[in-house]
mmCIF file of C-alpha atoms in Angstrom:
data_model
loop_
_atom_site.group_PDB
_atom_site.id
_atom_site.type_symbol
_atom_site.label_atom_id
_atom_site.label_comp_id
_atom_site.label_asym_id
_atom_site.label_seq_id
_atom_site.Cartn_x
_atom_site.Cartn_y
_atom_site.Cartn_z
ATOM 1 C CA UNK E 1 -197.025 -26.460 2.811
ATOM 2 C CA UNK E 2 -197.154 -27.820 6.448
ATOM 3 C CA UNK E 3 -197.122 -25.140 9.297
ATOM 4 C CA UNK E 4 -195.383 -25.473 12.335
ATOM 5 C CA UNK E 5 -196.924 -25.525 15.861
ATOM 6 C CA UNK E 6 -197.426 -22.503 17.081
ATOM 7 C CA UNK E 7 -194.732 -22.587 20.116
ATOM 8 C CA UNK E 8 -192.237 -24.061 17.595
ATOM 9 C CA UNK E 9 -192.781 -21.825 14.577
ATOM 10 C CA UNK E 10 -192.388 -18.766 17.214
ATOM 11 C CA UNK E 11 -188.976 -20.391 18.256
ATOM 12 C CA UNK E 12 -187.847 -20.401 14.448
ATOM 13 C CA UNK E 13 -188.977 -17.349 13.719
ATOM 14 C CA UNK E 14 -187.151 -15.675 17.118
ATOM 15 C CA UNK E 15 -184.153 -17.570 15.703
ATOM 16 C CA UNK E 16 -183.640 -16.389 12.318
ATOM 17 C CA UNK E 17 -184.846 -12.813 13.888
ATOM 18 C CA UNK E 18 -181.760 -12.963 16.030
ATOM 19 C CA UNK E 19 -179.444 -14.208 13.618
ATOM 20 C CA UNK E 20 -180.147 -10.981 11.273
ATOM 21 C CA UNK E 21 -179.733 -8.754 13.953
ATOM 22 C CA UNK E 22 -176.439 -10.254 14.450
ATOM 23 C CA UNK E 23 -175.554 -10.008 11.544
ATOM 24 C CA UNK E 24 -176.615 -6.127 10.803
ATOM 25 C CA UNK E 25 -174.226 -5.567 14.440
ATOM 26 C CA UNK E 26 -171.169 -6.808 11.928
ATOM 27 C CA UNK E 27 -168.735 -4.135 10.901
ATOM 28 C CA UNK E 28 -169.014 -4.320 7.396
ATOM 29 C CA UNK E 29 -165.769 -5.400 7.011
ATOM 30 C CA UNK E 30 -166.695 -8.532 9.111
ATOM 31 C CA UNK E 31 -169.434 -9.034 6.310
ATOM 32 C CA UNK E 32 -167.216 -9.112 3.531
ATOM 33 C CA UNK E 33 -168.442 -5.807 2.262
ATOM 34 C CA UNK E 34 -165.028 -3.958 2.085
ATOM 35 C CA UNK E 35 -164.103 -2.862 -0.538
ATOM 36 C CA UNK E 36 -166.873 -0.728 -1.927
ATOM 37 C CA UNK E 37 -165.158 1.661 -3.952
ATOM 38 C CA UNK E 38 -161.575 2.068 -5.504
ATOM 39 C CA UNK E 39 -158.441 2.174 -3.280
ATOM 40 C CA UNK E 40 -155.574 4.159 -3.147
ATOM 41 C CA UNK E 41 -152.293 3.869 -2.723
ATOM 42 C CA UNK E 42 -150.589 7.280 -1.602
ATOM 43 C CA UNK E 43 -146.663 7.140 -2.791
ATOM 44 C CA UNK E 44 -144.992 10.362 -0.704
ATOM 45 C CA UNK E 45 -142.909 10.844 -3.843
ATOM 46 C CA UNK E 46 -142.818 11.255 -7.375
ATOM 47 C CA UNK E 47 -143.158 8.783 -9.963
ATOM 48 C CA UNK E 48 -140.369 6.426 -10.693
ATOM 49 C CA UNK E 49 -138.532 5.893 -7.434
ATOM 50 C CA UNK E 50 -138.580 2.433 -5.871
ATOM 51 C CA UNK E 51 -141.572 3.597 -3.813
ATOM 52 C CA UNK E 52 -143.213 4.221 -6.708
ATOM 53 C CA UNK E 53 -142.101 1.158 -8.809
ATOM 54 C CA UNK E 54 -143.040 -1.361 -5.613
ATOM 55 C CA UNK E 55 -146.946 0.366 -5.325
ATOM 56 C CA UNK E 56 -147.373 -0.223 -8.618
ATOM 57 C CA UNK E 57 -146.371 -3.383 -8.891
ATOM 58 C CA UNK E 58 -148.614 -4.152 -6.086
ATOM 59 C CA UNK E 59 -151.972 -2.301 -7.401
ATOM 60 C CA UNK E 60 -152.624 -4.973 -9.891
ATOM 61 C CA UNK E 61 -152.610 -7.896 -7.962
ATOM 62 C CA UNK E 62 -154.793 -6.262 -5.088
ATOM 63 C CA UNK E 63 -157.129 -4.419 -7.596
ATOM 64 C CA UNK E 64 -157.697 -8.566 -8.666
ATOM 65 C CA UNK E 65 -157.533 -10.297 -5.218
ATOM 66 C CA UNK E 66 -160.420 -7.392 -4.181
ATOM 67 C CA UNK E 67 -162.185 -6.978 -7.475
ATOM 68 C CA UNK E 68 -162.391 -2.749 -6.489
ATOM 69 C CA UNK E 69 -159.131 -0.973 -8.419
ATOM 70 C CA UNK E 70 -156.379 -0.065 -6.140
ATOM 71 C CA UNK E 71 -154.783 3.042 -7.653
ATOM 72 C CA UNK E 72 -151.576 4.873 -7.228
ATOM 73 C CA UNK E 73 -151.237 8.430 -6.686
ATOM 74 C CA UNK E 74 -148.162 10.531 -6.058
ATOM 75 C CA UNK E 75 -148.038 13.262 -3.706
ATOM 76 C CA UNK E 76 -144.750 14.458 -3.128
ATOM 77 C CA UNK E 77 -143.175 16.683 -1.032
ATOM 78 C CA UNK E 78 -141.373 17.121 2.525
ATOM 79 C CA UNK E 79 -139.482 13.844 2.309
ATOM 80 C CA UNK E 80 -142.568 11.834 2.411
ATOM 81 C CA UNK E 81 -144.431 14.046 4.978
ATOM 82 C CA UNK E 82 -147.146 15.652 2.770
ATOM 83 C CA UNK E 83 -148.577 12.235 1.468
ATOM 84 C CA UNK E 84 -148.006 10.767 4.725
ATOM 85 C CA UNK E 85 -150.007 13.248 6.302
ATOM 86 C CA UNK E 86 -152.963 13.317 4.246
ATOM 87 C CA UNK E 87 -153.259 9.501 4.854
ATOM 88 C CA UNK E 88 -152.553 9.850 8.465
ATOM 89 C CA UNK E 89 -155.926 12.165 8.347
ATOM 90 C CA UNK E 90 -157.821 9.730 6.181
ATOM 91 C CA UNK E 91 -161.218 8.229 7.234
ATOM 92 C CA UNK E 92 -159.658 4.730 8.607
ATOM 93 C CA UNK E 93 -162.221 2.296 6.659
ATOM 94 C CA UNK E 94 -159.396 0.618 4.183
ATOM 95 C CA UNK E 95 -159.859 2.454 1.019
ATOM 96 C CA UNK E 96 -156.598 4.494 1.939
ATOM 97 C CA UNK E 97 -153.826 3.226 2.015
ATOM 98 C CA UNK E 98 -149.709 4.297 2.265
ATOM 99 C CA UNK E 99 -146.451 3.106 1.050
ATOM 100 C CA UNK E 100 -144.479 4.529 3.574
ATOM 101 C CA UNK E 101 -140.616 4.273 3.785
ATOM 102 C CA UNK E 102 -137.707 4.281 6.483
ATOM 103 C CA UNK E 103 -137.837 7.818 5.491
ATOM 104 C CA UNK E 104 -141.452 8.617 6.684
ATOM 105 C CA UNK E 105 -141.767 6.340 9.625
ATOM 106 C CA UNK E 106 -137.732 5.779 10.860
ATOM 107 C CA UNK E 107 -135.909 8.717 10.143
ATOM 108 C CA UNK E 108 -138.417 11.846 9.521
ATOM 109 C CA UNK E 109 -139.384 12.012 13.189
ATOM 110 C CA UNK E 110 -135.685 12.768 14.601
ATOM 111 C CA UNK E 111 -134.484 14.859 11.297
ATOM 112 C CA UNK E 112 -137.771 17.171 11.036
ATOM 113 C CA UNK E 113 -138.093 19.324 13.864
ATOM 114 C CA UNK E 114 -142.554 19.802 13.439
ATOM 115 C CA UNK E 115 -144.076 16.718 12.128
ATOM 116 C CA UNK E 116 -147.542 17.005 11.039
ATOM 117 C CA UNK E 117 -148.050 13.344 12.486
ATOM 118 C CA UNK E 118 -147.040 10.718 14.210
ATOM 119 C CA UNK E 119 -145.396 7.732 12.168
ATOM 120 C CA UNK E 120 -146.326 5.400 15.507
ATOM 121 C CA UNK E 121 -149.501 6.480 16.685
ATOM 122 C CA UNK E 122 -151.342 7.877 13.685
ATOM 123 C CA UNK E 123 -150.767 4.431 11.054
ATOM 124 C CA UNK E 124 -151.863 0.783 11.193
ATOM 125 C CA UNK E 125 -148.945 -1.211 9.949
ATOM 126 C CA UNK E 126 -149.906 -3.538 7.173
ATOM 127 C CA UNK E 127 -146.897 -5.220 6.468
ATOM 128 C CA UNK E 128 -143.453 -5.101 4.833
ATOM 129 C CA UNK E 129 -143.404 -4.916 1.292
ATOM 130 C CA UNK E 130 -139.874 -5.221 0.577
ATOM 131 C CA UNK E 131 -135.934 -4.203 1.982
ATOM 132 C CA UNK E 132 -133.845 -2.562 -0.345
ATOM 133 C CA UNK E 133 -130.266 -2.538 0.725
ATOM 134 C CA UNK E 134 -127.840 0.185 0.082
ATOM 135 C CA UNK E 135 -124.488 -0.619 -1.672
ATOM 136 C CA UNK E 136 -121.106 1.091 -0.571
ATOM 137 C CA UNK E 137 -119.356 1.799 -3.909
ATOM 138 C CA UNK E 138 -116.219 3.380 -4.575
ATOM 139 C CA UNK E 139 -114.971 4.855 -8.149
ATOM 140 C CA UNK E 140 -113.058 1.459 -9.822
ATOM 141 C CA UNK E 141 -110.381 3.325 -11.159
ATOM 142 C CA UNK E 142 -109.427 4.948 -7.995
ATOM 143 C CA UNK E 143 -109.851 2.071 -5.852
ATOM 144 C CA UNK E 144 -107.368 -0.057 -8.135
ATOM 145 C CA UNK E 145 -104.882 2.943 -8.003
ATOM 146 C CA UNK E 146 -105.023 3.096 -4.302
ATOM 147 C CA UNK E 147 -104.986 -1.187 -3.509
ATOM 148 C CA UNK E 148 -108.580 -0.929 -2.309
ATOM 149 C CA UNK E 149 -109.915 -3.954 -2.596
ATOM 150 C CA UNK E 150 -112.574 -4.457 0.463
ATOM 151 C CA UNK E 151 -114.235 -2.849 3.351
ATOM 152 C CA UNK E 152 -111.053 -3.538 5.531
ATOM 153 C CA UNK E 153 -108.899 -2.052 2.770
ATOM 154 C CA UNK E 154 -111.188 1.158 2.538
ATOM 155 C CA UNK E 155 -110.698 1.666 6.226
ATOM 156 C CA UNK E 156 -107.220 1.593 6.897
ATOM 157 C CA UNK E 157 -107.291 3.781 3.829
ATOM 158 C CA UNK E 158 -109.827 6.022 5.348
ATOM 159 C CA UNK E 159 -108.200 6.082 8.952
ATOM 160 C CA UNK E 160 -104.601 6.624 7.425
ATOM 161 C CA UNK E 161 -106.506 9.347 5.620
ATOM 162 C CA UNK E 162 -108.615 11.518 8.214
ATOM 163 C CA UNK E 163 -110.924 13.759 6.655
ATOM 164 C CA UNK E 164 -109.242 13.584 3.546
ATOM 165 C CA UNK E 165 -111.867 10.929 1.189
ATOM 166 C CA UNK E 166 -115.120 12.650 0.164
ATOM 167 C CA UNK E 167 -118.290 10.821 0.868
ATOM 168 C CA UNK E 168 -121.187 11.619 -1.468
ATOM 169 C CA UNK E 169 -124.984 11.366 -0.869
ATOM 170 C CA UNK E 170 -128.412 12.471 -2.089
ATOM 171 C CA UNK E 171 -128.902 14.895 0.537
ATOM 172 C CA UNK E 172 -129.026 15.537 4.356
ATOM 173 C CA UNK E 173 -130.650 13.028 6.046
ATOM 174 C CA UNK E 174 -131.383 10.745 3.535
ATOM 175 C CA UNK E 175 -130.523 7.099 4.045
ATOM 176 C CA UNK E 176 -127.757 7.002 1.711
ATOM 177 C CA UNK E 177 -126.440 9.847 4.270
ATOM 178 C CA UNK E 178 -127.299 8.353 7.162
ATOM 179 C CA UNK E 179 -126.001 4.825 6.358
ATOM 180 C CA UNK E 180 -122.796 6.367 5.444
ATOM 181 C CA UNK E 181 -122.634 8.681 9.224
ATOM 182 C CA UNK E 182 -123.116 4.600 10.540
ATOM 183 C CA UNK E 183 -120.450 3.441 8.770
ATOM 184 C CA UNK E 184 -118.195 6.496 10.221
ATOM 185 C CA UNK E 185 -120.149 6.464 13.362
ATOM 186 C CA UNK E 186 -118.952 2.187 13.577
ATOM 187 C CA UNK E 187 -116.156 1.877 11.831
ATOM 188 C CA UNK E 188 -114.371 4.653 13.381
ATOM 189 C CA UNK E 189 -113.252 6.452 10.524
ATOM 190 C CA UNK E 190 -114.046 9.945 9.605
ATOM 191 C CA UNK E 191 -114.770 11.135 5.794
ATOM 192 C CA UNK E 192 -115.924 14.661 4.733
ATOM 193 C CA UNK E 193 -119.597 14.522 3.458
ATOM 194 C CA UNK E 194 -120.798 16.276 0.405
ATOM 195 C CA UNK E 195 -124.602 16.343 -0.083
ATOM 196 C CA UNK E 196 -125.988 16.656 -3.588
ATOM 197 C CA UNK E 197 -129.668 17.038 -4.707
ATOM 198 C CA UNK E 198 -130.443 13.369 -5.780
ATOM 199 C CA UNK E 199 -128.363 10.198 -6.128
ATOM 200 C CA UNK E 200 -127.707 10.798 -9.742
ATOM 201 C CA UNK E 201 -125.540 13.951 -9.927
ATOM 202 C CA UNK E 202 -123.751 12.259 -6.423
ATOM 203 C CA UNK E 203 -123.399 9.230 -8.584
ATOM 204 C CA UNK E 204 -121.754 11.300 -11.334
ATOM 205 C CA UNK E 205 -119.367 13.026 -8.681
ATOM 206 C CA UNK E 206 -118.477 9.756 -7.777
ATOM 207 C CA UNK E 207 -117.827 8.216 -11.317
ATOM 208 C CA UNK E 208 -116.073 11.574 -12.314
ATOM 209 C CA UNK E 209 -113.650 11.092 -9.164
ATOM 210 C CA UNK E 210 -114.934 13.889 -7.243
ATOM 211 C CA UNK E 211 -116.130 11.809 -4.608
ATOM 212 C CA UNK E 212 -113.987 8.850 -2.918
ATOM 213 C CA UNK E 213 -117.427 6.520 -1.670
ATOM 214 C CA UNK E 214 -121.217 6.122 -1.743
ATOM 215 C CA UNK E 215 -124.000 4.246 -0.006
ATOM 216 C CA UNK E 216 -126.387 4.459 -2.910
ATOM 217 C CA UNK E 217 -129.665 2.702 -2.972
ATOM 218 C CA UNK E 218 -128.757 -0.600 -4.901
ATOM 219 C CA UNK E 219 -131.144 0.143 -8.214
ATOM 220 C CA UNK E 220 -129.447 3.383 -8.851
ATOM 221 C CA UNK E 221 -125.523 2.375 -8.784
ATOM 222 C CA UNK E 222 -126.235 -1.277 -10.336
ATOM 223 C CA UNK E 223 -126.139 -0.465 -14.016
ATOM 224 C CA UNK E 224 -122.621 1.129 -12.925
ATOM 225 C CA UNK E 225 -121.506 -1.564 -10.989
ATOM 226 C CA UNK E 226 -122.379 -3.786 -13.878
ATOM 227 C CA UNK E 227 -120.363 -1.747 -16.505
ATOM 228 C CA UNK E 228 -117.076 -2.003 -13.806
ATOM 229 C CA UNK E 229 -116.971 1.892 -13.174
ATOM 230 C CA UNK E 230 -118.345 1.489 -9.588
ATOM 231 C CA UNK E 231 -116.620 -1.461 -7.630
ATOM 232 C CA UNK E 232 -119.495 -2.593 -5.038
ATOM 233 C CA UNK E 233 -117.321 -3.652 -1.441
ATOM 234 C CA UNK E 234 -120.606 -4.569 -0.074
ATOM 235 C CA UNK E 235 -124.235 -4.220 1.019
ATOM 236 C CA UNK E 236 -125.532 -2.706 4.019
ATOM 237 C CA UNK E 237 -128.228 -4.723 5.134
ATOM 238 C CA UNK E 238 -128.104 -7.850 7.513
ATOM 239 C CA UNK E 239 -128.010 -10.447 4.522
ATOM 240 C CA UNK E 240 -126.594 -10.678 1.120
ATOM 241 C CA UNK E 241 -128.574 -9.096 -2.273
ATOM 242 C CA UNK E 242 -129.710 -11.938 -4.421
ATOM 243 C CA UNK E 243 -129.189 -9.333 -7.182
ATOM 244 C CA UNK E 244 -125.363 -9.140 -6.088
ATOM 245 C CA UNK E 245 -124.489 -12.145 -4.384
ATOM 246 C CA UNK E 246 -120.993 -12.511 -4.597
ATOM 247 C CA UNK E 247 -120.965 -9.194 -2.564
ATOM 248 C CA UNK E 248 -120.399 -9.139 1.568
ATOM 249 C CA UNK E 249 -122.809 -7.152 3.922
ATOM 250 C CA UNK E 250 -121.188 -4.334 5.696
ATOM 251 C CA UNK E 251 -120.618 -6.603 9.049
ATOM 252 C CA UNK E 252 -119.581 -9.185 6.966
ATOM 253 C CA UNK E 253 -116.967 -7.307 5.225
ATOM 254 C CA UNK E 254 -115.755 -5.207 8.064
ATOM 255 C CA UNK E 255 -116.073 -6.885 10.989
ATOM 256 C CA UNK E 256 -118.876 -4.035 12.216
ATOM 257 C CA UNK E 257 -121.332 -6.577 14.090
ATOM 258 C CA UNK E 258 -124.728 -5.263 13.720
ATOM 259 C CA UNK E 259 -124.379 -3.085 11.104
ATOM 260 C CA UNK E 260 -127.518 -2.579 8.916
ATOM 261 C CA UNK E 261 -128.494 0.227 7.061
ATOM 262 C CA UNK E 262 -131.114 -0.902 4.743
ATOM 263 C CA UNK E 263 -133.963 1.366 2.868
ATOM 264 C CA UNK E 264 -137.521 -0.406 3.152
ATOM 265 C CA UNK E 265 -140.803 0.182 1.652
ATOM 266 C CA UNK E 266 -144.514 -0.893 3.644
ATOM 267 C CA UNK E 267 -148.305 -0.512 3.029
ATOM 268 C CA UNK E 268 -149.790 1.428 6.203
ATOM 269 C CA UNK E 269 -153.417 2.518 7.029
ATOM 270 C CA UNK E 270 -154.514 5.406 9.124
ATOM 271 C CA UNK E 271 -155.163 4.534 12.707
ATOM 272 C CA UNK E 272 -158.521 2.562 13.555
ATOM 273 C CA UNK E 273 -158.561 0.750 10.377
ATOM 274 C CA UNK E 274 -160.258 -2.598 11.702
ATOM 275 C CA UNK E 275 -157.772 -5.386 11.797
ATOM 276 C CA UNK E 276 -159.892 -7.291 9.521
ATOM 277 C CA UNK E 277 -159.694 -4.938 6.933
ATOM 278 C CA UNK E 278 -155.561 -4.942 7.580
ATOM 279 C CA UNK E 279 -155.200 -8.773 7.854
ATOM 280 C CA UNK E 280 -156.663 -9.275 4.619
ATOM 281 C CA UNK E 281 -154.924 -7.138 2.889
ATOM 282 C CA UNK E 282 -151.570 -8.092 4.591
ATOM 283 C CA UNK E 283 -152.656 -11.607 3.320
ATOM 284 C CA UNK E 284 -153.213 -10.641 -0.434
ATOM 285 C CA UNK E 285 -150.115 -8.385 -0.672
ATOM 286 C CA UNK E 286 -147.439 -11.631 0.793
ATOM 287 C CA UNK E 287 -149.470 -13.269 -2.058
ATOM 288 C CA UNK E 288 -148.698 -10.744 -4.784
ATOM 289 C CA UNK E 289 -145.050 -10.531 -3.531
ATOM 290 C CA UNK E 290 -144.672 -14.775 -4.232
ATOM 291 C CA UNK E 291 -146.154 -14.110 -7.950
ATOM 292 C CA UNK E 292 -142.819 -15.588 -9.543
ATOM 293 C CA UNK E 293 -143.265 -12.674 -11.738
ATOM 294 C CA UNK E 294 -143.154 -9.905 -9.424
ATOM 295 C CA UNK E 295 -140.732 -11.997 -6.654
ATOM 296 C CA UNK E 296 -138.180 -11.862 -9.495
ATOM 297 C CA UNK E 297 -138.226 -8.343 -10.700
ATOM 298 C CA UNK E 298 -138.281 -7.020 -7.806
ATOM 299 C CA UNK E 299 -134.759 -9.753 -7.050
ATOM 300 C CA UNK E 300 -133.293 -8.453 -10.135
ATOM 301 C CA UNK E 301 -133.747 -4.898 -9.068
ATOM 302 C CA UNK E 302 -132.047 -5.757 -5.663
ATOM 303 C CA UNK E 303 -135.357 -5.157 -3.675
ATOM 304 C CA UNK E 304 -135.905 -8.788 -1.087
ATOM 305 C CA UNK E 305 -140.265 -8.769 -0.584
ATOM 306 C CA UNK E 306 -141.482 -9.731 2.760
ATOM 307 C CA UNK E 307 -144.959 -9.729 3.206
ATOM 308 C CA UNK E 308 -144.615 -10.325 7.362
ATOM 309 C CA UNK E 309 -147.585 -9.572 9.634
ATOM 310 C CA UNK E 310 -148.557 -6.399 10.890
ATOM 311 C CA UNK E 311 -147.138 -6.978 14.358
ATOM 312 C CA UNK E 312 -143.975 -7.562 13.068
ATOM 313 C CA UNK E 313 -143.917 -4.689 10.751
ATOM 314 C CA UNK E 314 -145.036 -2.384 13.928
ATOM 315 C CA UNK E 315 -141.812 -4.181 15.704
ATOM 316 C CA UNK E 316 -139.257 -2.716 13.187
ATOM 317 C CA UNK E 317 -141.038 0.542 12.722
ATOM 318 C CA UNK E 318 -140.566 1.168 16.702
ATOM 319 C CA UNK E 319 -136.598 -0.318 16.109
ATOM 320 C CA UNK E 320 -136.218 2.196 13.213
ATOM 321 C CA UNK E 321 -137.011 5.254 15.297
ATOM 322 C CA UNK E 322 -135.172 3.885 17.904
ATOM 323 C CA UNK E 323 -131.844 3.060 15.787
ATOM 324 C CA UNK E 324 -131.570 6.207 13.508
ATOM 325 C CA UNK E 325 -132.380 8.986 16.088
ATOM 326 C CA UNK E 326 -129.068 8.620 17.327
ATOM 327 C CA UNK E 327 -127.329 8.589 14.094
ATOM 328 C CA UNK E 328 -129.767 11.892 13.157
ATOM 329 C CA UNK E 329 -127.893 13.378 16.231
ATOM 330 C CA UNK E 330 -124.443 12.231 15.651
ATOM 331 C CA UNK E 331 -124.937 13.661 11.909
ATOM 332 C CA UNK E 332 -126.173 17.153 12.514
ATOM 333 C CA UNK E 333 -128.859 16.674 9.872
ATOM 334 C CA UNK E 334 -131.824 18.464 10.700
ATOM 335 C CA UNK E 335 -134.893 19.923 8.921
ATOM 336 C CA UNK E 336 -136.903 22.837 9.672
#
């Protein structure tokens, strides 16, 4: 083996002796090293909601782009808050993770008078997952008998009509409520809300005649609007549903420009969680969400994926606050 000079052997040896320091400085996420261990995915509600159905979807697909499982857990309670919270307090080194909702970081912060964090300062925005639009639906039978054919129809109804049309939700403050006080809030017309416990008893006050209008979450009232009992006059975010296309948006429909009232579903990490760790997986979850697979169930179920970049997905978190603390106000909904 032949030896190097002396002078030039020390230079070698001081190189490669810096190099490994440098490379020991790395966070270990810089090295590749992340994950070491499973990850979870907190979902701040029970199983088989859309936040539920969209994190697992998801897990798979990471648990294989990472080769470390990626695991769902459910912890409801509070409209979000509790699982919120206990990732909000999580060590911030990637292996927690949330799927938070307009609920947790748009609405929550104006409707809940203590919040045991802060949906701005305490997360890392990973990205956009997916926008699931509501649907205004109106009992078939009942429409027909009263000419209502469209948003425009429904209005003159409803203004002809003050206070006298029932509008049914899942509960105060939820966005099926608070897309409906929007609608009022926009459209000028004024309907008498009834809050019920979930979508599906409001859904059956609304199919038993009960209730004049909804602004259910899409899954929910499709199967409805399929069998003709529900007659969908349109969706309430900014584009059309690829699962209902023939239906208008809200501003479409009624003339009410910039009306958009959609539900939405993102991964977040606490705060600190190094950007690498929150690029990648940003990166790997757009990938999951072009899987032709998983892009069309999730089409079919009326959920659009996004996958956009965490700066983007910190953009419409601070427009959310900023959009539905007014209509919190303007609704009287409030949580203690």
């Amino acid at each position: 083996m032949t030896d190097f000079p002396n002078p030039a052997r020390r230079r070698v040896l001081g190189a490669i002796t810096l190099s490994a320091l440098a490379l020991c400085a790395l966070p270990a996420a810089a090295q590749g090293s992340w994950p070491t261990k499973p990850v979870r995915i907190v979902v701040p509600f029970a199983p088989g909601g859309t936040t539920d159905i969209l994190a697992r979807a998801l897990a798979p697909e990471l648990s294989k782009a990472f080769g470390q499982q990626f695991v769902v857990e459910n912890r409801a309670g509070a409209g979000g808050n509790i699982g919120a919270d206990i990732v909000a307090k999580s060590a911030p080194d990637g292996h927690t993770l949330l799927m938070g909702t307009v609920g947790t970081h748009g609405i929550n912060k104006s409707l809940y008078s203590k919040m045991p964090f802060d949906p701005q300062k305490d997360f890392a925005p990973v990205t956009l997952v997916a926008g699931v639009p509501n649907v205004m639906v109106v009992n078939t039978e009942k429409a027909n008998a009263r000419g209502i054919r469209n948003v425009q129809d429904f209005m003159q109804h409803a203004r002809a009509n003050p206070g006298k049309l029932n509008m049914a939700s899942s509960g105060n403050g939820t966005s099926i409520h608070l897309a409906g006080e929007l609608f009022k809030s926009m459209g000028g017309v004024f309907m008498t809300h009834f809050p019920y416990s979930g979508s599906s008893p409001a859904l059956l006050g609304l199919l038993g005649g009960d209730m004049d209008v909804m602004f259910d979450n899409l899954p929910s009232s499709m199967p409805h609007i399929k069998a003709g009992k529900l007659k969908a006059l349109a969706v309430t975010s900014n584009q059309r549903s690829a699962a209902l296309p023939e239906v208008p948006t809200v501003e479409e429909a009624g003339g009410l420009k910039g009306f958009e009232a959609s539900s939405w579903f993102g991964l977040l990490a606490p705060a600190g969680t190094p950007p690498d760790i929150v690029n990648r997986i940003q990166q790997e979850t757009a990938k999951a969400l072009n899987v032709p697979s998983i892009k069309e169930r999730l089409l079919a179920q009326g959920a659009i994926p996004s996958g956009n970049s965490p700066a983007d997905f910190a953009k419409l978190i601070d427009a959310e606050i900023r959009k539905w603390g007014p209509v919190v106000k303007a609704a009287g909904a409030k949580v203690d």
